[in-house]
Amino acid sequence: MKVCMKVNSSWFAWCLLVVVLTFSGLCAAQTQGGESENSRWFTVDAINSGLGEPPEEANRVTPRESIRSFLELTDQEEYEAAAHMLNLSEFAVDEQPEQGRELARQLAEIFQRGEWLSVSDLPGREDAVIEDSSGQNPRVGEARRNIEVSSMQANGETYDIRLGRYRVGDQEPVWLIMPISVSYIPVLYEQYGPSMLEGYIPERFQASFGLLRIWEWIAIPLFLLVVGMVGWGVHHLIGLMSKWLPSGVSSIFASQIGMPAALIAMSLVTQGLLDYVVSFSAVATTTFRVLLISILAWGAGTIALRLVDTIMLRMTRRLVGEIDDTKPRDERRLLTSLYALRRIIILITVTGVSIYILGQIQLFESLGLSILASASVLAVLVGVAGQAVLGNILSSFQLSFAKPIRIGDLVVFEGQWCYVEGIFYTFIRLRSWDERRLIVPVTYFTSKPFDNLSVKSTKMYRTLELTLHLSADIGLLRDKFLEVAKEENSVIEHHKLLCYVTAQTGTAQTVTCYLMTSDPLAGWTAEMNVRERLLAYIRDNYPEWWPRDIVVISHNDIARGEQGTRSSGTGSSEKNSSEENSPEVDNP
């Protein structure tokens, strides 16, 4: 009996579990179906009951038509009709007409003076489905029930104006400015609304003429003139400061920052005037904003680079001095490292400024350059367009870190003696011995062989050759060479002074002298001095050592066979007579 009761209880529990699971599945399916349907719009009981029926001009079917209708109605100052584009559910029914009219007027001013709004970029479909022909957006084909129209800054905070899709019962859904965005309108109007100065402008100048209002066409040139005068004054003031400062690094720095400082002052004054004095339309404001950000970033970056250059100049003068190979190798290595550090700072500054400008002006979003959003396409474009520039930049970093040459090294490049005066991003500046400057692309320089006469030590062997008669006394000449060479200051390691006969002909011999010098250019001067003094010594004391040609004039030429054709007696007599009368002539 008990066993039967247990079996019946277990079957009852299993049946109850199946019923519960089935009911839960049906509920979940119904819930999911409701969420899927509601994801296309917001279901509400009523929309702007206090405004009455919307006019025919109020097209709210798509996001694009909703904003376009709002702008057209507000441009005609029909703010009551434009209020139908706002979701005024946060206001009481009796407050909606008055609040809607005022908020519509304020939002129209915000759109006109705030961010440049492109209606064509808004979705033109009723469901605002995401369309992307490039296939880069992972949400392509997804329907939306709210979208962003504009994003603006006010008091350091970001406020979004968004459209939402609302449906009442079985009626067609409509797109309205969402209640949270409607609550932002007073804050944004305080930031972007008309300035106090505009209160004194007559009504006839308030009308629109093209993209701007009539008074703006008059005010903008005057505005630019005032800003230009401010920039000229700052530039002139800094120029006077550079003359007042004592000559040196500070005056050099002041003379180099006049233009960027003037541009920074102009951008700051312009921003102040736009914030507190005058407010232009969105087209002019957006243009000014892009220019101000670019100018401000460029000016700050330029002043930072000028500061780095000034610090490097001070360190160069203090630690290295004149750029040549007479300085110790460690100091020239330090100067080369400083130049490499300068290029790194420039690269970081340019990259940071570019990222800042693009982030502030939102270039990709404003212009809609979707092709540039692809990193692969951008890499190909940069690689193809800037291949030569990038190659030079990478080569310059290679030279700076590997240091096959250093600032101040003496090199022989394509047959010319030059000092390495600077290693820059794309070129190397060489100073020739006659004070010319050779500008050589980095990749071209690294692809050619060159002699670095300063790579380990600046000392160098010099040789001079003298061609003398066979009768010259080499011992005397060697002693004189040692005496003269030891008197030269740039000749070092006297134990390596050598003087030998290195070649000989039938009438002359070549004497070569070797001397070790402290550096190549000083060695060239020492070689010239030693040669001049040895030549003067030979000229004044042993002129017979000069090489000369010996010519023998004789009628008895064995090669001609004249001796064999004559009689023995007569021939012998003529031979002796001929030999006695044949002089030996020395032609020096």
Coordinates of C-alpha atoms in Angstrom, one line a residue:
M1 CA 0.0 0.0 0.0
K2 CA 2.8 2.4 0.9
V3 CA 4.7 1.4 -2.3
C4 CA 1.7 2.4 -4.4
M5 CA 1.4 5.8 -2.6
K6 CA 5.1 6.5 -3.3
V7 CA 4.7 5.7 -7.0
N8 CA 1.7 7.9 -7.4
S9 CA 3.5 10.8 -5.6
S10 CA 6.5 10.6 -7.8
W11 CA 4.3 10.6 -11.0
F12 CA 2.5 13.6 -9.7
A13 CA 5.7 15.5 -9.0
W14 CA 7.0 14.7 -12.6
C15 CA 3.8 15.9 -14.2
L16 CA 3.9 19.1 -12.2
L17 CA 7.5 19.8 -13.2
V18 CA 6.6 19.3 -16.9
V19 CA 3.7 21.7 -16.7
V20 CA 5.8 24.3 -15.0
L21 CA 8.6 24.1 -17.6
T22 CA 6.1 24.2 -20.5
F23 CA 4.4 27.3 -19.0
S24 CA 7.8 29.0 -18.4
G25 CA 8.8 28.3 -22.0
L26 CA 5.6 29.8 -23.3
C27 CA 6.1 32.9 -21.2
A28 CA 9.7 33.3 -22.2
A29 CA 8.6 33.0 -25.9
Q30 CA 5.9 35.6 -25.4
T31 CA 8.3 37.9 -23.6
Q32 CA 11.0 37.6 -26.3
G33 CA 8.4 38.3 -29.0
G34 CA 7.3 41.5 -27.2
E35 CA 10.9 42.7 -26.8
S36 CA 11.6 42.0 -30.4
E37 CA 8.6 44.1 -31.5
N38 CA 9.3 46.9 -29.0
S39 CA 12.9 47.2 -30.1
R40 CA 11.7 49.0 -33.2
W41 CA 9.9 51.9 -31.3
F42 CA 8.9 53.2 -27.9
T43 CA 5.2 52.5 -27.1
V44 CA 3.5 55.4 -25.4
D45 CA -0.1 56.3 -24.5
A46 CA -0.1 59.8 -26.1
I47 CA 2.2 62.3 -27.8
N48 CA 2.0 66.0 -27.1
S49 CA -1.7 66.0 -26.2
G50 CA -1.6 69.7 -25.4
L51 CA -0.5 70.7 -28.9
G52 CA -3.4 69.4 -30.8
E53 CA -3.1 67.8 -34.3
P54 CA 0.2 68.3 -36.1
P55 CA 0.2 70.4 -39.2
E56 CA 0.6 68.9 -42.6
E57 CA 4.1 70.4 -43.0
A58 CA 5.3 68.4 -40.0
N59 CA 6.7 65.3 -41.6
R60 CA 7.9 62.9 -38.8
V61 CA 8.0 59.6 -40.6
T62 CA 11.9 59.4 -40.9
P63 CA 14.7 61.0 -38.9
R64 CA 15.8 63.0 -41.9
E65 CA 12.3 64.4 -42.7
S66 CA 11.6 65.1 -39.0
I67 CA 14.7 67.4 -38.6
R68 CA 14.3 68.9 -42.1
S69 CA 10.7 69.8 -41.2
F70 CA 11.8 71.3 -37.9
L71 CA 14.4 73.5 -39.6
E72 CA 12.0 74.6 -42.3
L73 CA 9.3 75.5 -39.8
T74 CA 11.6 77.4 -37.5
D75 CA 13.2 79.2 -40.4
Q76 CA 9.7 80.6 -41.1
E77 CA 9.3 81.3 -37.4
E78 CA 6.4 78.9 -37.1
Y79 CA 7.5 77.7 -33.7
E80 CA 4.1 76.3 -32.6
A81 CA 4.2 73.9 -35.6
A82 CA 7.9 73.0 -35.0
A83 CA 7.1 72.1 -31.4
H84 CA 5.4 68.9 -32.7
M85 CA 8.9 67.6 -33.4
L86 CA 9.6 67.6 -29.7
N87 CA 8.5 65.0 -27.2
L88 CA 7.1 67.2 -24.4
S89 CA 5.9 64.4 -22.2
E90 CA 7.8 65.8 -19.2
F91 CA 5.5 68.9 -19.2
A92 CA 1.9 69.1 -18.2
V93 CA -0.7 69.2 -20.9
D94 CA -1.5 72.9 -20.3
E95 CA 2.2 73.9 -20.3
Q96 CA 3.1 72.1 -23.6
P97 CA 2.0 74.9 -26.0
E98 CA 4.0 77.7 -24.4
Q99 CA 7.0 75.5 -23.4
G100 CA 7.0 73.8 -26.8
R101 CA 7.1 77.2 -28.7
E102 CA 10.0 78.5 -26.6
L103 CA 12.0 75.3 -26.7
A104 CA 11.5 75.0 -30.4
R105 CA 12.9 78.6 -30.9
Q106 CA 15.8 77.9 -28.6
L107 CA 16.7 74.6 -30.3
A108 CA 16.6 76.3 -33.7
E109 CA 19.1 78.8 -32.5
I110 CA 21.3 76.0 -31.1
F111 CA 21.2 74.2 -34.4
Q112 CA 22.0 77.4 -36.3
R113 CA 24.9 78.4 -34.0
G114 CA 26.2 75.2 -32.6
E115 CA 27.7 72.2 -34.5
W116 CA 27.2 72.3 -38.2
L117 CA 24.3 69.9 -38.8
S118 CA 24.1 67.9 -42.0
V119 CA 20.5 66.7 -42.5
S120 CA 21.6 64.5 -45.4
D121 CA 23.7 62.4 -43.1
L122 CA 20.6 61.4 -41.0
P123 CA 18.8 58.1 -41.9
G124 CA 16.2 58.3 -44.6
R125 CA 14.4 55.1 -43.7
E126 CA 11.5 54.8 -41.3
D127 CA 13.3 52.1 -39.2
A128 CA 16.6 54.0 -39.3
V129 CA 18.3 50.7 -40.3
I130 CA 22.1 50.9 -40.3
E131 CA 23.4 51.0 -43.9
D132 CA 27.0 50.5 -44.8
S133 CA 28.0 49.6 -48.3
S134 CA 31.6 49.0 -47.3
G135 CA 30.6 46.3 -44.8
Q136 CA 32.9 47.7 -42.1
N137 CA 30.1 48.3 -39.6
P138 CA 29.2 45.0 -37.7
R139 CA 25.7 46.3 -36.9
V140 CA 24.8 46.8 -40.6
G141 CA 21.1 45.9 -41.3
E142 CA 20.1 46.6 -37.7
A143 CA 16.9 48.7 -37.1
R144 CA 17.1 51.4 -34.5
R145 CA 14.5 53.3 -32.3
N146 CA 16.8 56.2 -31.3
I147 CA 19.7 57.9 -33.1
E148 CA 22.0 60.8 -32.4
V149 CA 21.4 64.0 -34.2
S150 CA 24.2 66.2 -32.7
S151 CA 26.6 66.2 -29.8
M152 CA 27.6 69.5 -28.3
Q153 CA 29.8 70.8 -25.5
A154 CA 28.6 73.2 -22.8
N155 CA 30.3 74.1 -19.5
G156 CA 32.8 71.3 -20.0
E157 CA 30.1 68.6 -20.4
T158 CA 28.8 66.8 -23.5
Y159 CA 25.1 66.9 -24.3
D160 CA 23.5 64.8 -27.1
I161 CA 20.4 65.7 -29.1
R162 CA 18.8 62.4 -30.0
L163 CA 15.7 61.4 -31.9
G164 CA 13.4 58.6 -30.7
R165 CA 10.8 56.6 -32.5
Y166 CA 7.4 56.6 -30.7
R167 CA 4.1 54.8 -31.4
V168 CA 0.7 55.3 -30.0
G169 CA -1.5 52.2 -30.2
D170 CA -2.0 51.2 -33.9
Q171 CA -0.9 54.6 -35.3
E172 CA 2.2 55.0 -37.5
P173 CA 5.4 55.6 -35.5
V174 CA 6.9 59.0 -35.6
W175 CA 10.4 60.4 -34.8
L176 CA 10.6 63.1 -32.1
I177 CA 13.4 64.8 -30.1
M178 CA 13.6 62.6 -27.0
P179 CA 12.6 64.1 -23.6
I180 CA 16.1 63.8 -22.1
S181 CA 17.4 65.9 -25.0
V182 CA 14.6 68.4 -24.6
S183 CA 15.7 68.9 -21.0
Y184 CA 19.2 69.9 -22.4
I185 CA 17.9 72.7 -24.6
P186 CA 18.1 75.5 -21.9
V187 CA 21.6 74.6 -21.0
L188 CA 22.8 74.5 -24.6
Y189 CA 20.9 77.7 -25.4
E190 CA 22.8 79.5 -22.7
Q191 CA 26.0 78.4 -24.4
Y192 CA 25.1 78.8 -28.0
G193 CA 22.3 81.4 -27.9
P194 CA 22.6 85.0 -29.1
S195 CA 25.2 87.2 -27.4
M196 CA 24.5 90.5 -25.7
L197 CA 25.9 92.4 -28.7
E198 CA 23.3 90.9 -31.0
G199 CA 20.6 92.7 -29.0
Y200 CA 21.7 96.0 -30.5
I201 CA 21.6 94.8 -34.1
P202 CA 18.6 96.1 -36.0
E203 CA 16.0 93.6 -37.2
R204 CA 16.7 94.2 -40.9
F205 CA 20.3 92.9 -40.5
Q206 CA 19.0 89.7 -38.8
A207 CA 17.7 88.2 -42.0
S208 CA 19.6 85.4 -43.6
F209 CA 21.6 86.0 -46.8
G210 CA 23.1 82.8 -48.1
L211 CA 24.7 80.7 -45.4
L212 CA 25.1 83.6 -43.0
R213 CA 23.0 86.5 -41.8
I214 CA 23.5 90.0 -43.1
W215 CA 25.1 91.3 -40.0
E216 CA 27.6 88.4 -40.0
W217 CA 28.8 89.3 -43.5
I218 CA 29.7 92.7 -42.0
A219 CA 31.0 91.5 -38.6
I220 CA 33.3 88.7 -39.7
P221 CA 35.8 90.9 -41.7
L222 CA 35.9 93.3 -38.8
F223 CA 36.3 90.4 -36.4
L224 CA 39.3 89.1 -38.5
L225 CA 40.8 92.6 -38.6
V226 CA 40.7 92.9 -34.8
V227 CA 42.2 89.5 -34.4
G228 CA 44.9 90.2 -37.0
M229 CA 45.8 93.5 -35.1
V230 CA 46.3 91.5 -31.9
G231 CA 48.6 89.0 -33.7
W232 CA 50.6 91.8 -35.2
G233 CA 51.0 93.5 -31.8
V234 CA 52.2 90.2 -30.1
H235 CA 54.6 89.5 -32.9
H236 CA 56.0 93.1 -32.7
L237 CA 56.3 92.9 -28.9
I238 CA 58.2 89.6 -29.0
G239 CA 60.5 91.1 -31.7
L240 CA 61.3 94.0 -29.4
M241 CA 61.9 91.6 -26.5
S242 CA 64.5 89.6 -28.5
K243 CA 66.4 92.9 -29.1
W244 CA 66.2 93.9 -25.5
L245 CA 67.4 90.6 -24.1
P246 CA 71.2 90.1 -23.9
S247 CA 72.7 88.3 -26.9
G248 CA 72.7 84.6 -26.4
V249 CA 70.4 81.6 -26.2
S250 CA 67.4 83.6 -24.7
S251 CA 67.5 86.2 -27.5
I252 CA 67.7 83.5 -30.1
F253 CA 64.7 81.7 -28.6
A254 CA 62.7 84.9 -28.5
S255 CA 63.5 85.7 -32.1
Q256 CA 62.2 82.3 -33.2
I257 CA 58.8 82.2 -31.5
G258 CA 57.3 85.5 -32.7
M259 CA 55.0 84.0 -35.3
P260 CA 53.8 80.9 -33.4
A261 CA 53.2 83.1 -30.3
A262 CA 51.2 85.6 -32.4
L263 CA 49.1 82.8 -33.8
I264 CA 48.4 81.4 -30.3
A265 CA 47.4 84.8 -29.1
M266 CA 45.1 85.2 -32.1
S267 CA 43.4 81.9 -31.5
L268 CA 42.9 82.6 -27.8
V269 CA 41.4 86.0 -28.4
T270 CA 39.2 84.6 -31.1
Q271 CA 37.9 81.9 -28.8
G272 CA 37.2 84.5 -26.1
L273 CA 35.3 86.7 -28.5
L274 CA 33.2 83.8 -29.7
D275 CA 32.4 82.7 -26.1
Y276 CA 31.6 86.1 -24.5
V277 CA 31.1 88.8 -27.2
V278 CA 29.6 87.5 -30.4
S279 CA 28.1 84.2 -31.7
F280 CA 28.1 83.4 -35.4
S281 CA 26.1 80.8 -37.3
A282 CA 27.1 77.2 -37.3
V283 CA 29.0 77.3 -40.6
A284 CA 31.2 80.2 -39.5
T285 CA 31.6 78.8 -35.9
T286 CA 32.6 75.3 -37.2
T287 CA 35.1 76.8 -39.6
F288 CA 36.6 79.0 -36.9
R289 CA 36.7 76.1 -34.5
V290 CA 38.7 73.9 -36.9
L291 CA 41.1 76.7 -37.7
L292 CA 41.5 77.7 -34.0
I293 CA 42.3 74.1 -32.9
S294 CA 44.8 73.6 -35.8
I295 CA 46.5 77.0 -35.2
L296 CA 46.7 76.6 -31.5
A297 CA 48.1 73.0 -31.7
W298 CA 50.6 74.0 -34.4
G299 CA 51.7 77.1 -32.5
A300 CA 52.2 75.2 -29.2
G301 CA 54.1 72.4 -31.0
T302 CA 56.3 74.9 -32.8
I303 CA 57.2 76.7 -29.6
A304 CA 58.0 73.4 -28.0
L305 CA 60.3 72.5 -30.9
R306 CA 62.0 75.9 -30.8
L307 CA 62.6 75.3 -27.1
V308 CA 64.2 72.0 -27.8
D309 CA 66.4 73.5 -30.5
T310 CA 67.5 76.3 -28.1
I311 CA 68.4 73.8 -25.4
M312 CA 70.3 71.7 -27.9
L313 CA 72.1 74.9 -29.1
R314 CA 73.1 75.7 -25.6
M315 CA 74.3 72.2 -24.9
T316 CA 76.2 72.2 -28.2
R317 CA 78.0 75.4 -27.4
R318 CA 78.8 74.3 -23.9
L319 CA 79.8 70.7 -24.5
V320 CA 81.0 70.5 -28.1
G321 CA 81.6 74.0 -29.5
E322 CA 82.6 74.2 -33.1
I323 CA 81.4 71.3 -35.2
D324 CA 84.6 69.5 -36.5
D325 CA 86.6 66.4 -35.7
T326 CA 89.1 68.1 -33.4
K327 CA 86.7 67.5 -30.5
P328 CA 86.9 64.2 -28.5
R329 CA 84.9 61.3 -30.0
D330 CA 82.6 61.1 -26.9
E331 CA 81.5 64.7 -27.4
R332 CA 80.7 64.2 -31.1
R333 CA 78.8 61.1 -30.1
L334 CA 76.8 63.1 -27.6
L335 CA 75.9 65.7 -30.2
T336 CA 74.8 63.0 -32.6
S337 CA 72.6 61.5 -29.9
L338 CA 71.1 65.0 -29.2
Y339 CA 70.1 65.3 -32.8
A340 CA 68.5 61.9 -32.7
L341 CA 66.6 63.0 -29.5
R342 CA 65.4 66.1 -31.4
R343 CA 64.0 64.0 -34.2
I344 CA 62.2 61.7 -31.7
I345 CA 60.7 64.7 -30.0
I346 CA 59.6 66.2 -33.3
L347 CA 58.0 62.8 -34.3
I348 CA 56.2 62.6 -31.0
T349 CA 55.1 66.2 -31.1
V350 CA 53.8 66.0 -34.7
T351 CA 52.0 62.7 -33.9
G352 CA 50.4 64.1 -30.7
V353 CA 49.3 67.3 -32.4
S354 CA 47.8 65.4 -35.3
I355 CA 45.9 63.1 -33.0
Y356 CA 44.7 66.0 -30.9
I357 CA 43.5 67.9 -34.0
L358 CA 41.7 64.9 -35.5
G359 CA 40.1 64.1 -32.2
Q360 CA 38.9 67.6 -31.6
I361 CA 37.5 68.4 -35.0
Q362 CA 36.3 64.8 -35.6
L363 CA 37.5 64.8 -39.1
F364 CA 36.4 61.3 -40.1
E365 CA 32.9 61.9 -38.8
S366 CA 32.4 65.4 -40.2
L367 CA 33.6 64.6 -43.7
G368 CA 32.3 61.1 -43.8
L369 CA 35.6 59.7 -45.2
S370 CA 34.7 56.1 -44.5
I371 CA 37.6 54.9 -46.7
L372 CA 40.1 56.4 -44.3
A373 CA 38.5 54.5 -41.4
S374 CA 40.1 51.3 -42.8
A375 CA 43.6 50.9 -41.4
S376 CA 44.7 48.7 -44.3
V377 CA 43.6 51.3 -46.9
L378 CA 45.3 54.1 -45.0
A379 CA 48.5 52.1 -44.6
V380 CA 48.6 51.5 -48.4
L381 CA 48.0 55.1 -49.1
V382 CA 50.7 56.3 -46.7
G383 CA 53.1 53.6 -47.9
V384 CA 52.8 54.5 -51.5
A385 CA 52.6 58.3 -51.2
G386 CA 55.4 58.6 -48.6
Q387 CA 57.7 55.8 -49.5
A388 CA 60.7 58.0 -50.1
V389 CA 60.0 60.2 -47.1
L390 CA 59.6 57.2 -44.8
G391 CA 62.7 55.6 -46.2
N392 CA 64.7 58.7 -45.4
I393 CA 63.3 59.0 -41.9
L394 CA 64.1 55.4 -41.1
S395 CA 67.6 55.8 -42.5
S396 CA 68.2 58.9 -40.4
F397 CA 67.2 57.0 -37.2
Q398 CA 69.5 54.1 -38.3
L399 CA 72.4 56.5 -38.7
S400 CA 71.7 58.2 -35.4
F401 CA 71.6 54.9 -33.4
A402 CA 74.2 52.8 -35.3
K403 CA 76.5 55.9 -35.7
P404 CA 78.6 55.0 -38.7
I405 CA 79.0 58.8 -38.8
R406 CA 78.7 61.4 -36.1
I407 CA 78.2 65.1 -36.0
G408 CA 81.6 66.6 -36.6
D409 CA 83.1 63.6 -38.4
L410 CA 85.3 64.2 -41.4
V411 CA 84.2 62.1 -44.3
V412 CA 85.3 61.8 -47.9
F413 CA 82.0 61.5 -49.9
E414 CA 82.2 61.2 -53.7
G415 CA 85.7 62.6 -53.7
Q416 CA 85.0 65.7 -51.5
W417 CA 86.3 66.3 -47.9
C418 CA 83.4 67.3 -45.8
Y419 CA 82.4 67.7 -42.1
V420 CA 79.1 66.1 -41.0
E421 CA 77.2 69.2 -39.8
G422 CA 73.8 67.8 -39.2
I423 CA 71.7 64.6 -39.6
F424 CA 68.0 65.5 -40.1
Y425 CA 64.9 63.5 -41.0
T426 CA 65.3 63.4 -44.7
F427 CA 68.8 64.7 -45.5
I428 CA 72.3 65.1 -44.2
R429 CA 74.1 68.5 -44.3
L430 CA 77.8 68.3 -45.1
R431 CA 80.2 71.2 -44.8
S432 CA 83.0 71.1 -47.4
W433 CA 86.5 72.3 -46.8
D434 CA 85.7 75.5 -48.9
E435 CA 82.7 76.3 -46.6
R436 CA 80.1 75.0 -49.1
R437 CA 77.1 73.1 -47.8
L438 CA 76.2 69.8 -49.5
I439 CA 72.6 68.6 -48.9
V440 CA 72.4 64.9 -49.4
P441 CA 69.3 62.7 -49.0
V442 CA 69.8 60.1 -46.3
T443 CA 69.0 57.1 -48.4
Y444 CA 71.4 58.3 -51.1
F445 CA 74.2 58.8 -48.6
T446 CA 73.8 55.4 -47.0
S447 CA 73.7 53.7 -50.4
K448 CA 77.1 55.1 -51.4
P449 CA 80.5 54.1 -49.9
F450 CA 82.3 56.9 -48.0
D451 CA 85.5 57.3 -46.0
N452 CA 85.1 58.2 -42.4
L453 CA 88.4 59.8 -41.4
S454 CA 87.2 60.3 -37.8
V455 CA 85.6 56.9 -37.1
K456 CA 88.2 55.9 -34.5
S457 CA 91.0 58.5 -34.5
T458 CA 91.6 61.8 -36.4
K459 CA 95.3 61.1 -36.9
M460 CA 96.4 60.3 -40.4
Y461 CA 99.5 59.3 -42.4
R462 CA 100.5 61.8 -45.0
T463 CA 103.0 61.2 -47.8
L464 CA 104.9 63.5 -50.1
E465 CA 107.0 62.5 -53.1
L466 CA 110.1 64.2 -54.6
T467 CA 111.6 63.3 -57.9
L468 CA 115.4 63.8 -57.9
H469 CA 118.5 63.1 -59.9
L470 CA 120.3 59.8 -59.3
S471 CA 123.2 61.7 -57.8
A472 CA 121.1 63.0 -54.9
D473 CA 122.3 62.1 -51.4
I474 CA 119.4 60.4 -49.7
G475 CA 121.1 60.5 -46.3
L476 CA 121.3 64.3 -46.3
L477 CA 117.8 64.6 -47.6
R478 CA 116.5 62.2 -44.9
D479 CA 118.2 64.2 -42.1
K480 CA 116.7 67.4 -43.4
F481 CA 113.2 65.9 -43.7
L482 CA 113.4 64.7 -40.0
E483 CA 114.5 68.2 -38.9
V484 CA 111.7 70.0 -40.9
A485 CA 109.0 67.5 -39.9
K486 CA 109.7 67.7 -36.2
E487 CA 109.2 71.5 -36.3
E488 CA 105.6 71.1 -37.5
N489 CA 103.1 71.2 -34.5
S490 CA 100.6 69.0 -36.2
V491 CA 103.2 66.2 -36.9
I492 CA 103.0 63.6 -34.1
E493 CA 104.7 60.3 -33.3
H494 CA 108.1 61.3 -34.6
H495 CA 109.4 57.8 -34.4
K496 CA 107.1 57.0 -37.4
L497 CA 108.8 59.6 -39.7
L498 CA 110.2 57.8 -42.7
C499 CA 112.1 58.7 -45.9
Y500 CA 112.9 56.1 -48.5
V501 CA 113.6 55.8 -52.2
T502 CA 110.5 54.1 -53.5
A503 CA 111.1 54.2 -57.3
Q504 CA 113.8 54.7 -59.9
T505 CA 114.1 55.4 -63.7
G506 CA 117.2 55.6 -65.9
T507 CA 117.6 59.3 -65.1
A508 CA 115.8 59.9 -61.8
Q509 CA 114.7 58.5 -58.5
T510 CA 111.5 58.9 -56.4
V511 CA 111.9 59.8 -52.8
T512 CA 108.8 59.3 -50.5
C513 CA 108.5 60.8 -47.1
Y514 CA 105.9 59.6 -44.5
L515 CA 104.7 61.7 -41.6
M516 CA 101.9 61.1 -39.0
T517 CA 99.6 64.1 -38.4
S518 CA 97.0 64.9 -35.7
D519 CA 94.1 65.3 -38.0
P520 CA 93.5 65.2 -41.8
L521 CA 93.2 68.9 -42.6
A522 CA 96.2 69.8 -40.4
G523 CA 98.1 67.0 -42.0
W524 CA 97.4 68.5 -45.4
T525 CA 98.9 71.8 -44.3
A526 CA 101.9 70.1 -42.7
E527 CA 102.5 68.1 -45.9
M528 CA 102.5 71.3 -48.0
N529 CA 104.9 73.1 -45.5
V530 CA 107.4 70.2 -45.4
R531 CA 107.4 69.9 -49.2
E532 CA 108.0 73.6 -49.7
R533 CA 110.9 73.6 -47.2
L534 CA 112.6 70.6 -48.7
L535 CA 112.3 72.1 -52.2
A536 CA 113.9 75.3 -50.9
Y537 CA 116.7 73.4 -49.3
I538 CA 117.5 71.5 -52.5
R539 CA 117.3 74.7 -54.6
D540 CA 119.6 76.7 -52.3
N541 CA 122.2 74.0 -51.5
Y542 CA 122.1 71.2 -54.1
P543 CA 120.6 72.4 -57.4
E544 CA 122.4 69.5 -59.2
W545 CA 119.9 67.1 -57.5
W546 CA 117.2 68.3 -59.8
P547 CA 116.3 65.6 -62.3
R548 CA 117.5 66.2 -65.9
D549 CA 117.6 64.4 -69.2
I550 CA 121.0 63.4 -70.8
V551 CA 121.3 63.7 -74.6
V552 CA 124.5 62.4 -76.4
I553 CA 125.2 63.9 -79.9
S554 CA 127.4 61.6 -82.0
H555 CA 127.9 60.8 -85.7
N556 CA 129.1 57.3 -84.8
D557 CA 125.8 55.5 -84.2
I558 CA 126.3 51.8 -83.9
A559 CA 122.7 51.3 -84.6
R560 CA 123.1 52.9 -88.0
G561 CA 126.0 50.6 -88.9
E562 CA 128.4 53.5 -89.9
Q563 CA 131.4 52.1 -88.1
G564 CA 131.4 48.8 -90.1
T565 CA 131.4 50.5 -93.6
R566 CA 134.6 52.5 -93.0
S567 CA 138.2 51.3 -93.3
S568 CA 139.9 50.2 -90.2
G569 CA 142.6 53.0 -90.2
T570 CA 140.5 55.7 -91.4
G571 CA 137.6 54.5 -89.3
S572 CA 139.6 54.5 -86.2
S573 CA 140.9 57.9 -86.8
E574 CA 137.4 59.3 -87.5
K575 CA 136.1 57.5 -84.5
N576 CA 138.5 59.1 -82.1
S577 CA 138.0 62.5 -83.7
S578 CA 134.3 62.1 -83.5
E579 CA 134.4 61.0 -79.9
E580 CA 136.6 64.0 -79.0
N581 CA 134.2 66.4 -80.7
S582 CA 131.0 64.8 -79.4
P583 CA 129.8 66.8 -76.4
E584 CA 127.6 65.4 -73.7
V585 CA 124.6 67.7 -73.0
D586 CA 122.6 67.6 -69.8
N587 CA 119.0 68.9 -70.1
P588 CA 117.6 69.6 -66.8

